[in-house]
CSV table of C-alpha atoms in Angstrom, one decimal:
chain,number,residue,atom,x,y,z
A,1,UNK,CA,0.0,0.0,0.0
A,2,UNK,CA,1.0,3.8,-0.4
A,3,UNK,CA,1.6,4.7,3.0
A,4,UNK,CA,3.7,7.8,2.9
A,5,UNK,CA,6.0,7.2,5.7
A,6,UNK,CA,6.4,3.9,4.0
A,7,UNK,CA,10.0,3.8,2.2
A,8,UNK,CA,10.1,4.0,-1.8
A,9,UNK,CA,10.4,0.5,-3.0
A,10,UNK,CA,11.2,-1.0,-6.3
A,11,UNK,CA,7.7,-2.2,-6.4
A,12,UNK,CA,5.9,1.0,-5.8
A,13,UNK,CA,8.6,2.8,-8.1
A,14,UNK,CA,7.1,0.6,-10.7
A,15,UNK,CA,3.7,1.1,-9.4
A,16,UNK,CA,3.0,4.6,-8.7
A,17,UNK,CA,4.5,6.1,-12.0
A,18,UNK,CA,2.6,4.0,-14.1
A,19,UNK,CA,-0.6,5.1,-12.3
A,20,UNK,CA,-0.1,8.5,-12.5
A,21,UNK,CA,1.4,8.4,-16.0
A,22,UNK,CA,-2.5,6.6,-16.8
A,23,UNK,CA,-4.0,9.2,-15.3
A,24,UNK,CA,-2.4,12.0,-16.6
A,25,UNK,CA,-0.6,13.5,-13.5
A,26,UNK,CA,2.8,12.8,-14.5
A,27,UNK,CA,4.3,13.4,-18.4
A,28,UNK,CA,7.8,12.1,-19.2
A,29,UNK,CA,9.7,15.2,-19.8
A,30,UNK,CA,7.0,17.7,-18.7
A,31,UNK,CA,6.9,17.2,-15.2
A,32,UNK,CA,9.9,16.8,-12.3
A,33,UNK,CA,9.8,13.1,-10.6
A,34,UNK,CA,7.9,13.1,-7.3
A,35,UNK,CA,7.4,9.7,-6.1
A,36,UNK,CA,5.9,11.0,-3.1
A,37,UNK,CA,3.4,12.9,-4.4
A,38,UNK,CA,2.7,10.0,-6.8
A,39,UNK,CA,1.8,7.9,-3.3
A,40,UNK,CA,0.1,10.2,-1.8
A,41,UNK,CA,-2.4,10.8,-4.7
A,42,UNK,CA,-2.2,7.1,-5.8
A,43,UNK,CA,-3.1,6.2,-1.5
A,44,UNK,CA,-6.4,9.1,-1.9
A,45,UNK,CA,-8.2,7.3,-5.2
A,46,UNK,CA,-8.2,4.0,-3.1
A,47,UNK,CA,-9.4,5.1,-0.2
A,48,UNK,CA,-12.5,7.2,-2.6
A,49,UNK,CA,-12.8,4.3,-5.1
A,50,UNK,CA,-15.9,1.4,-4.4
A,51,UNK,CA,-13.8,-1.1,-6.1
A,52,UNK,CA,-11.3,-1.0,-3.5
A,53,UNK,CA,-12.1,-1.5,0.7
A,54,UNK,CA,-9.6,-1.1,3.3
A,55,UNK,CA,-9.4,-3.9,5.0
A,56,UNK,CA,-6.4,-3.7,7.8
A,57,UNK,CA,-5.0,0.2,8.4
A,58,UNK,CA,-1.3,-1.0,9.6
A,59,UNK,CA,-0.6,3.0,10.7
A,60,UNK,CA,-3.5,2.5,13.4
A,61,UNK,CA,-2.4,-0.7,14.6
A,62,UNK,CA,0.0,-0.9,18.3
A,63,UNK,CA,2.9,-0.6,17.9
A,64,UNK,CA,2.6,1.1,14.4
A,65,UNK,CA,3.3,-1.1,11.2
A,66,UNK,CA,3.9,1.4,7.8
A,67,UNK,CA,1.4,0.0,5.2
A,68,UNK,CA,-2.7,-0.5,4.7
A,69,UNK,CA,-4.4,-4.0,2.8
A,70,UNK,CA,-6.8,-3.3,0.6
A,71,UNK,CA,-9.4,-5.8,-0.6
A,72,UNK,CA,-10.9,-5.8,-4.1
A,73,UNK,CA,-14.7,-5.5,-4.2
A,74,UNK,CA,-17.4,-6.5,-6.3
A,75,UNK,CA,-17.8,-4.5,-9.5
A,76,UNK,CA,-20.8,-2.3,-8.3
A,77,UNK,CA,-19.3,-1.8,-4.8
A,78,UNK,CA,-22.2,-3.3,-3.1
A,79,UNK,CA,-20.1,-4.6,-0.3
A,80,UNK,CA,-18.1,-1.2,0.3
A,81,UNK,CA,-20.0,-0.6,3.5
A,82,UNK,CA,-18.5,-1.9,7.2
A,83,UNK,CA,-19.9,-2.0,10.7
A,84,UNK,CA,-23.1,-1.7,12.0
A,85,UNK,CA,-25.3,-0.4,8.9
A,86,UNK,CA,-26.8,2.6,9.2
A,87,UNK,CA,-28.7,5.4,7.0
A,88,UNK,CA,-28.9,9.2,8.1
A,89,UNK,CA,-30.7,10.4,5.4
A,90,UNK,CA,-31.9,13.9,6.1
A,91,UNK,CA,-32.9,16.9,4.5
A,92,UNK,CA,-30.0,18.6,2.2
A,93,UNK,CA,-27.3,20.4,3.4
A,94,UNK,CA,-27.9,24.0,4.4
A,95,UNK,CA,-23.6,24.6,2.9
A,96,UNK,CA,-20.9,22.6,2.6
A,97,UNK,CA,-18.1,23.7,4.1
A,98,UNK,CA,-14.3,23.3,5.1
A,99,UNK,CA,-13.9,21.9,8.2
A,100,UNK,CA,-10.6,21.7,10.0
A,101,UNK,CA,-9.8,18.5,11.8
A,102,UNK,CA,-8.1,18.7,14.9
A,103,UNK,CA,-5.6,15.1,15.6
A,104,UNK,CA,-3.0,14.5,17.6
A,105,UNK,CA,0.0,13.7,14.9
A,106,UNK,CA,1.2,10.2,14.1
A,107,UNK,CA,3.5,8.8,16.4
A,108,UNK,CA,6.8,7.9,14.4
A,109,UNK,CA,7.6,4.0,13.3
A,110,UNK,CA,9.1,2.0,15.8
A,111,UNK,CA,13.7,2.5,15.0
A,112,UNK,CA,13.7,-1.6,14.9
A,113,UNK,CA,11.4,-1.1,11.5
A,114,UNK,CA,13.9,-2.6,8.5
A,115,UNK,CA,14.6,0.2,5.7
A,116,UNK,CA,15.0,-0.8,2.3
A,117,UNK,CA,18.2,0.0,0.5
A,118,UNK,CA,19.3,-0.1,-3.2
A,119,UNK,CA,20.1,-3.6,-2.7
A,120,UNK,CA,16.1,-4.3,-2.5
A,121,UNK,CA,16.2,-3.9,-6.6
A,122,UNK,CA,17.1,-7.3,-7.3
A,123,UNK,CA,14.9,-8.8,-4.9
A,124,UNK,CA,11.4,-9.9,-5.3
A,125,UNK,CA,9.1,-8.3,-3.7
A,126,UNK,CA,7.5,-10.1,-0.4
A,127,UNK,CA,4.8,-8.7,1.2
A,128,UNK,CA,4.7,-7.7,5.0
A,129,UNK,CA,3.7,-10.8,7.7
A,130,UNK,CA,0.1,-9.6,8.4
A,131,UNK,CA,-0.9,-9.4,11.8
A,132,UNK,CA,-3.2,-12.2,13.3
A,133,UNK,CA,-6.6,-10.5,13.5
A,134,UNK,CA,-6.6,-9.5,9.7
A,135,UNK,CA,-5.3,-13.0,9.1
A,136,UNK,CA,-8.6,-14.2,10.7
A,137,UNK,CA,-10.6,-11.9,8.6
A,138,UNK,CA,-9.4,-12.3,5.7
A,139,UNK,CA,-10.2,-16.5,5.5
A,140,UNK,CA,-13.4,-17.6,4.6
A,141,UNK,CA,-14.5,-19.6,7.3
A,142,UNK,CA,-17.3,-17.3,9.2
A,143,UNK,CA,-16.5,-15.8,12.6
A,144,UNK,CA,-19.0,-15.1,15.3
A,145,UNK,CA,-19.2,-11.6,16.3
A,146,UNK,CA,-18.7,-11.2,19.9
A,147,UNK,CA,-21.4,-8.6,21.7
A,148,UNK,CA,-20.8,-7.0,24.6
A,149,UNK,CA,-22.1,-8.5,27.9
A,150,UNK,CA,-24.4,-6.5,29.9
A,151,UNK,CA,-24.9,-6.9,33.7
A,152,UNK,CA,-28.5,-8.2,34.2
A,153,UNK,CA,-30.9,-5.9,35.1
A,154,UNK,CA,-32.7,-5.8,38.2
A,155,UNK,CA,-36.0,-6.2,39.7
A,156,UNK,CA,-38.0,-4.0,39.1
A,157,UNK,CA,-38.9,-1.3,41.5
A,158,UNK,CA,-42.7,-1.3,42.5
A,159,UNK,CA,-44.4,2.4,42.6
A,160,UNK,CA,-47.0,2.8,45.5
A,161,UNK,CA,-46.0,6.4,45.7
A,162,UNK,CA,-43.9,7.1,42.8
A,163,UNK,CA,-42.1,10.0,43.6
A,164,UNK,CA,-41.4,10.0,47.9
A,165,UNK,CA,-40.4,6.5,46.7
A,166,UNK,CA,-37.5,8.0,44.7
A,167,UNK,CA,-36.6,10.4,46.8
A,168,UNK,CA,-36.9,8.7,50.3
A,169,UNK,CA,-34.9,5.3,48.5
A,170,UNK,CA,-32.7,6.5,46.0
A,171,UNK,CA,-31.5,3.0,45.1
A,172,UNK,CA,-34.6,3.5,43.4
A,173,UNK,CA,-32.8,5.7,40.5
A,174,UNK,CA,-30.9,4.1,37.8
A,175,UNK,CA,-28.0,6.0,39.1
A,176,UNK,CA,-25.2,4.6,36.9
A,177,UNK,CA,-27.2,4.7,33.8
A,178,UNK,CA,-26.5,6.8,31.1
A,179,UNK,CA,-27.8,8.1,27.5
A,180,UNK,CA,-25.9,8.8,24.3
A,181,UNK,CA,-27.2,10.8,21.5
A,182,UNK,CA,-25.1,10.6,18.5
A,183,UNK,CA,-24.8,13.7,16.2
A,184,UNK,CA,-23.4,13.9,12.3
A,185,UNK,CA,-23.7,17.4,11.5
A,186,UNK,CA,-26.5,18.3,13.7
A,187,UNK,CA,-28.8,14.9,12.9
A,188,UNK,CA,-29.3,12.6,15.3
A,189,UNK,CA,-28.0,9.5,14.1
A,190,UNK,CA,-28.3,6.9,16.8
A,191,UNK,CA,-29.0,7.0,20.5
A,192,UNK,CA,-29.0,3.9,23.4
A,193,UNK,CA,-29.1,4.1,26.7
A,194,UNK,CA,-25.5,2.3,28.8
A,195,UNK,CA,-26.7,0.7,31.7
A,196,UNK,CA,-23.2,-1.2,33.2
A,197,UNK,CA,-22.1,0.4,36.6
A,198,UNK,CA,-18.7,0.3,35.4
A,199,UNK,CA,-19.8,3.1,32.2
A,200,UNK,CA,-18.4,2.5,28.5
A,201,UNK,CA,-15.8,2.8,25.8
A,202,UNK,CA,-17.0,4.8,22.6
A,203,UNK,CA,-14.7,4.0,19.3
A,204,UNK,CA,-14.7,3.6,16.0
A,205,UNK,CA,-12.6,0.7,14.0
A,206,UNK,CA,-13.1,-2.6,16.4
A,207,UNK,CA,-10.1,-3.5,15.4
A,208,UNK,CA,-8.2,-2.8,19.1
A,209,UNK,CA,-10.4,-5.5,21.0
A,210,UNK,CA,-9.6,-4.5,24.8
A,211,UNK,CA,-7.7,-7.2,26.7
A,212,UNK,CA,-6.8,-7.8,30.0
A,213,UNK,CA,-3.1,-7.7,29.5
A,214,UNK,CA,-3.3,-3.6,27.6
A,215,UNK,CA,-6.2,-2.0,30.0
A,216,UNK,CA,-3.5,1.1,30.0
A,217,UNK,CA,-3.9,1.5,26.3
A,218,UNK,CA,-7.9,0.8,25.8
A,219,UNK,CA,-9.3,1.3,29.4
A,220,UNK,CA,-10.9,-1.4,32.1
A,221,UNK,CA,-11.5,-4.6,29.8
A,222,UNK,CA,-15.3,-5.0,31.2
A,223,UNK,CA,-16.5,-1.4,30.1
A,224,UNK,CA,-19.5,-1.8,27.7
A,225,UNK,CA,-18.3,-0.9,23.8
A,226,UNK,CA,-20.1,1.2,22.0
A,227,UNK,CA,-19.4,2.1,18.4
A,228,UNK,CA,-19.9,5.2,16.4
A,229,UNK,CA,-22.3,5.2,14.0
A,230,UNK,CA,-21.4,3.9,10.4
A,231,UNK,CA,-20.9,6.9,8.7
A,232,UNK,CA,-21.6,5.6,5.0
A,233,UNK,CA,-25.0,6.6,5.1
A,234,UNK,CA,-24.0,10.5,5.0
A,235,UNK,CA,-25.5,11.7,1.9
A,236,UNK,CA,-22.9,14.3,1.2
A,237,UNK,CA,-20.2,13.5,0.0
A,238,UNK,CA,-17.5,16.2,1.6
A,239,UNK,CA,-19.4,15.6,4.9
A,240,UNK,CA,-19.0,12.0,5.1
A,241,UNK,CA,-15.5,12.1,3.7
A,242,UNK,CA,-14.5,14.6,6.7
A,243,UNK,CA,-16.3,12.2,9.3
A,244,UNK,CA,-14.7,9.0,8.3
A,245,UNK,CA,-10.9,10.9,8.3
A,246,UNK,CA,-12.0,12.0,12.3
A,247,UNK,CA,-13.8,8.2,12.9
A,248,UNK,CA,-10.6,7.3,11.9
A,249,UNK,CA,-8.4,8.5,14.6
A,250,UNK,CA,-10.6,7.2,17.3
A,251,UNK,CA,-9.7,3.7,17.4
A,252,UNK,CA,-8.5,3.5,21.2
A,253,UNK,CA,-11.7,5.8,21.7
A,254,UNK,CA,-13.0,7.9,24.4
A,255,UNK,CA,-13.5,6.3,27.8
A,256,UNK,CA,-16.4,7.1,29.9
A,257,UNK,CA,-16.7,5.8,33.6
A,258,UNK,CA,-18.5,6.2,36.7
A,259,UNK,CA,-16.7,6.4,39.8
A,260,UNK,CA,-18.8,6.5,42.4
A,261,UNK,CA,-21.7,8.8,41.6
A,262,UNK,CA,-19.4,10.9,39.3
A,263,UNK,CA,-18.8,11.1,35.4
A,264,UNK,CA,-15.3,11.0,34.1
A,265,UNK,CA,-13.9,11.2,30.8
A,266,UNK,CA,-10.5,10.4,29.4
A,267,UNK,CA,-9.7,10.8,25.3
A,268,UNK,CA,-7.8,7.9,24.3
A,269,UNK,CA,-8.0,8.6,20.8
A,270,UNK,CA,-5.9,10.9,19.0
A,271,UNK,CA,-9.0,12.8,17.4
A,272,UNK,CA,-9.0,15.5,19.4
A,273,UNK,CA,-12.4,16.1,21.8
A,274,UNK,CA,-13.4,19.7,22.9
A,275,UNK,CA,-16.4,19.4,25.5
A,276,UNK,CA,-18.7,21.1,27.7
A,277,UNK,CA,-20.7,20.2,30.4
A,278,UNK,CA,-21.8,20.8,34.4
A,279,UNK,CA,-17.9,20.3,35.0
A,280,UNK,CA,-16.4,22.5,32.9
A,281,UNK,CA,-14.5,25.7,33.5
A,282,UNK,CA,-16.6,28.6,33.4
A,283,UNK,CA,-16.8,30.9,30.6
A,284,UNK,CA,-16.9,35.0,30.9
A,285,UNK,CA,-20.3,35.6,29.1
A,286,UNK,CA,-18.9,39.4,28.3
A,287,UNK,CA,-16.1,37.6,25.9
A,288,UNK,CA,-16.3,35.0,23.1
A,289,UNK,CA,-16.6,31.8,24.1
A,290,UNK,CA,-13.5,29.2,24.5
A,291,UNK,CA,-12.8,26.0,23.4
A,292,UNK,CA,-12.3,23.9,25.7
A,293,UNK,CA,-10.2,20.8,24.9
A,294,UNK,CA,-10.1,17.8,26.4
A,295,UNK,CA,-5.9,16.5,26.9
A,296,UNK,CA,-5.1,13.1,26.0
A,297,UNK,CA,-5.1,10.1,28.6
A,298,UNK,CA,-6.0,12.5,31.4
A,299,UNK,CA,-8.8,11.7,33.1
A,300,UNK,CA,-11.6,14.6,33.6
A,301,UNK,CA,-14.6,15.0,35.6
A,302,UNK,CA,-17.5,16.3,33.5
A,303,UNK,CA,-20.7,15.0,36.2
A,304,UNK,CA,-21.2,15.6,39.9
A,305,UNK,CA,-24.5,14.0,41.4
A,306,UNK,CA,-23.4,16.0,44.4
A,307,UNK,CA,-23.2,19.3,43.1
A,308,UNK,CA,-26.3,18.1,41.0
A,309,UNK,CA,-28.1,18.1,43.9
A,310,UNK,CA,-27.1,21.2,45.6
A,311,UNK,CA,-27.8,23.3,42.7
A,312,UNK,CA,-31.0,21.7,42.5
A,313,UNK,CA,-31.8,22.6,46.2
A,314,UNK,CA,-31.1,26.0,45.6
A,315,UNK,CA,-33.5,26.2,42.6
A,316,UNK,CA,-36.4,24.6,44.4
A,317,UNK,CA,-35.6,27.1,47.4
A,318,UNK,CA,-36.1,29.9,44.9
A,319,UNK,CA,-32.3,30.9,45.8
A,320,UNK,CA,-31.2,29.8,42.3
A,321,UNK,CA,-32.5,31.2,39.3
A,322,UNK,CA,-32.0,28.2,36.6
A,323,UNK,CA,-32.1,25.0,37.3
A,324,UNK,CA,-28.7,22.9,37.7
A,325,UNK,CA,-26.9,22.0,33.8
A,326,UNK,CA,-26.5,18.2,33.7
A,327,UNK,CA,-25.7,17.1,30.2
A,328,UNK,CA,-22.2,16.5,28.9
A,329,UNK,CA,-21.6,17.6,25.2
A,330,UNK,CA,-18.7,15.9,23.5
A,331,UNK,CA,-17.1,17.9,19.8
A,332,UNK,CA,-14.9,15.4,17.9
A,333,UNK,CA,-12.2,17.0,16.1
A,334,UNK,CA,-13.8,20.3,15.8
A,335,UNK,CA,-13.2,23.3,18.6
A,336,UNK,CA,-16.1,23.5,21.4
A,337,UNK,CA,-17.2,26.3,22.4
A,338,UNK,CA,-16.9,28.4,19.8
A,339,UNK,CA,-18.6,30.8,17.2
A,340,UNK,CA,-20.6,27.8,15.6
A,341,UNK,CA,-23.3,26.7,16.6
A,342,UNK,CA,-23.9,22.7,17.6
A,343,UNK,CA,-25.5,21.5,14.9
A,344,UNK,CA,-22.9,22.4,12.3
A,345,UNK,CA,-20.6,20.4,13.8
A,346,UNK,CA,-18.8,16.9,12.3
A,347,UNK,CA,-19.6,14.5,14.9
A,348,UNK,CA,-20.9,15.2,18.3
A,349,UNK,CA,-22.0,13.3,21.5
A,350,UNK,CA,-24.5,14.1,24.0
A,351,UNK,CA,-24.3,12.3,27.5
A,352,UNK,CA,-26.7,13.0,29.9
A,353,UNK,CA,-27.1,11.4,33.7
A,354,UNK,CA,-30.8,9.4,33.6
A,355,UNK,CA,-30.8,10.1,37.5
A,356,UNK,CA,-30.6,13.4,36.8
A,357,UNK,CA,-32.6,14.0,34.0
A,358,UNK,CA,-35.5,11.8,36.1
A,359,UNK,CA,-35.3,14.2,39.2
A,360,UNK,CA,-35.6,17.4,37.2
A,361,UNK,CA,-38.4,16.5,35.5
A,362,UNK,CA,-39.9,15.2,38.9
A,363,UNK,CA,-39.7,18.3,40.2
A,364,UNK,CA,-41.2,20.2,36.9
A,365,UNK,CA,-44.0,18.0,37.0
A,366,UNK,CA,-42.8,16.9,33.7
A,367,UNK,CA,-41.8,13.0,34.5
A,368,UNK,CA,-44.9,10.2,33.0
A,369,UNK,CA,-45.2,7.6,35.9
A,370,UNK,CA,-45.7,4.6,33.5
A,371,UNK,CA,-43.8,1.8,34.4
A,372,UNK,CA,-42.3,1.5,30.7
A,373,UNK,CA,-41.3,5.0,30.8
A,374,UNK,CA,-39.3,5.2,33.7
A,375,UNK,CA,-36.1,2.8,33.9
A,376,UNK,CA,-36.7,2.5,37.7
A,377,UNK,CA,-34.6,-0.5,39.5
A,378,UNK,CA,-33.0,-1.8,42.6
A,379,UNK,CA,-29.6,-1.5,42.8
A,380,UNK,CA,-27.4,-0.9,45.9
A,381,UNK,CA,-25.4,2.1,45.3
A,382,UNK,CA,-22.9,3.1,47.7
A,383,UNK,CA,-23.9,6.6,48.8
A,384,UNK,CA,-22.1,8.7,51.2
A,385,UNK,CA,-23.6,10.4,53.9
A,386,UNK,CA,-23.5,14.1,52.1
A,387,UNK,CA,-26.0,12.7,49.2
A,388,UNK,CA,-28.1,10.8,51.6
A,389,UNK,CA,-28.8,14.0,53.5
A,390,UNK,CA,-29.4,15.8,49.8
A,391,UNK,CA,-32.0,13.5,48.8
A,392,UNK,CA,-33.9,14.0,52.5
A,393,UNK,CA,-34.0,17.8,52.0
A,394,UNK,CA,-35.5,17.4,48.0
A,395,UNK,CA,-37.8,15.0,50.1
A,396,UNK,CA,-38.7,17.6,52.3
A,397,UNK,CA,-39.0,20.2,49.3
A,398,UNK,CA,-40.9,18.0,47.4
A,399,UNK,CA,-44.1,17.6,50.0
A,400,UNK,CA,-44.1,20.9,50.5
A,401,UNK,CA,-44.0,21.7,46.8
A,402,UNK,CA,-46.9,19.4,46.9
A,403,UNK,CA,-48.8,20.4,50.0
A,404,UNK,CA,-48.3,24.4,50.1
A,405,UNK,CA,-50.8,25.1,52.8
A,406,UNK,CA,-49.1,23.0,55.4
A,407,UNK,CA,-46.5,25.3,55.4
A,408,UNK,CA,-42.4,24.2,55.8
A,409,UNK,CA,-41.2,20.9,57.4
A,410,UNK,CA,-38.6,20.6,59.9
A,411,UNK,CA,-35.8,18.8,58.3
A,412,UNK,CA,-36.2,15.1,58.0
């Protein structure tokens, strides 16, 4: 394949002149020699043509190996789509536009990596030992596809009262459960909801399995995985070529994990992530907004429950004029916040706290008491002694939201 950090070789001196000599980018006495221009333009009309699929990205791998296998399709193409399927469709574009995607760069090949010499002329060309995974894909024997395990889910949670029950047994809330909403330029694309205590792994690729033996390089090996959305169904064509370049720099992904009753979030990935959220440092609403960028294998808080609930004390004691923010917004490759608004954005991610979202609406009236409508369960959380004394006082609020004329309760 044409990587360009990939040596020149005999064989792709004999390969990438004749292509662009065919397609009239290079003229014998007209134009200066540039082999690596030749690769780099030959490496662009596979990765755009429907006869060809990329079948094992060696630059992506770990460690590092310099060059990609392609695989040819059938003649229409019909096979060129990989993953989970999925279809956007939409309304067309408002503009298409030039996006600038922001990546971390390429970490350099391993020293031990042999380098071809002039001496490589006379031998026949032998191509590289392919790693085992792609070796498994590649033979025609079918493979099962392995799908995440989920914890079971619990009883569930009877509702006499419905909300003191939530408020005076919190084990009651599906406190480590979590919904993604998955965004391509503004459409929502796919959305699920991540039940497992432990929280998840969003990526792109499958092709770094997590293992016991790296959890430093892909996270805790029992997270729940959760793929990005297949891109292929983008209607536009600049648009979904800009997505799959970002989709593919997320291949070790974006970890998301609950410690506790808190959110955290550590990019993996070398896509760049901007985000905002409950968490995140304030901005001056008197000057333009700044991006705020997420660094690479540092893990952030972006969710309090506790602070949660003590802004949403304060807003149902009337000391608080807006109700507490909860929802994390994730901005792949693309600076957050900025001048642009949400919904032009690549590829975006909204996480928001079902605990959270469930209380708020309690309070605003707002919340449907069907039992299919609220993912109520038993678990046992551990909950420390500050949050256990929060959810007396919203308790307390709550009755006498609900029974004005009895005036205030002592504290429970």
């Amino acid at each position: 394949d044409p990587n360009p950090e990939t040596p020149i070789t005999p064989t792709s001196m004999n390969l990438t002149p004749a292509w662009a000599a065919e397609t009239g980018k290079f003229l014998a006495g007209r134009d200066e020699p540039d082999p690596a221009k030749w690769k780099a333009t030959l490496r662009c009309a596979l990765n755009k043509s429907r006869e060809f699929r990329l079948r094992y990205d060696g630059t992506r791998a770990v460690p590092p190996r310099p060059y990609k296998v392609y695989e040819v399709c059938g003649a229409d193409g019909a096979d060129m789509v990989t993953g989970d399927d999925f279809s956007c469709g939409g309304e067309e574009e408002e503009e298409e536009e030039d996006v600038n995607c922001e990546m971390d760069p390429v970490p350099p090949w391993p020293k031990e990596h042999p380098q071809f010499s002039s001496a490589d002329a006379t031998v026949p060309f032998m191509p590289p030992e392919l790693p085992p995974e792609l070796t498994a894909q590649l033979t025609p024997q079918l493979t099962p596809q392995l799908t995440p395990q989920l914890p079971p889910p619990g009883p569930p949670a009877l509702l006499e009262h419905g909300v003191p029950n939530l408020l005076a047994s919190p084990h009651l809330l599906p406190l480590t459960d979590l919904e993604l909403r998955f965004h391509y330029r503004g459409r929502r694309v796919s959305a699920l909801t991540v039940s497992h205590p432990l929280g998840c792994r969003l990526s792109h690729g499958g092709s770094l399995p997590p293992t016991l033996q790296r959890p430093d390089l892909l996270g805790h090996p029992e997270l729940q995985q959760v793929p990005f959305p297949d891109p292929e169904g983008i209607p536009h064509d600049k648009q979904r070529r800009y997505t799959c370049t970002l989709l593919g720099a997320m291949e070790r992904g974006l970890l998301l994990e609950l410690g506790g009753q808190d959110l955290y979030a550590t990019r993996l990935c070398r896509c760049k992530v901007f985000w905002d959220g409950p968490c995140a440092p304030p901005q001056d609403p008197h000057l333009d907004p700044r991006p705020n960028p997420m660094e690479r294998e540092r893990r952030v808080q972006v969710f309090s429950l506790q602070r949660f609930l003590d802004g949403l004390i304060l807003f149902q004691k009337g000391q608080s004029p807006t109700p507490p923010p909860f929802e994390v917004f994730l901005c792949f490759g693309e600076e957050w916040p900025d001048h642009r608004p949400k919904e032009k954005k690549l590829i975006t991610v909204q996480v928001v706290p079902v605990a959270a979202r469930l209380l708020l609406e309690l309070f605003s009236g707002e919340l449907s008491w069907s039992a299919d409508s609220v993912p109520l369960q038993i678990s046992q959380p551990d909950l420390k002694d500050a949050l256990v004394e929060q959810f007396k006082e919203l308790h307390r609020l709550w009755q006498q939201q609900q029974h004005p004329e009895a005036g205030p309760r002592p504290p429970l």
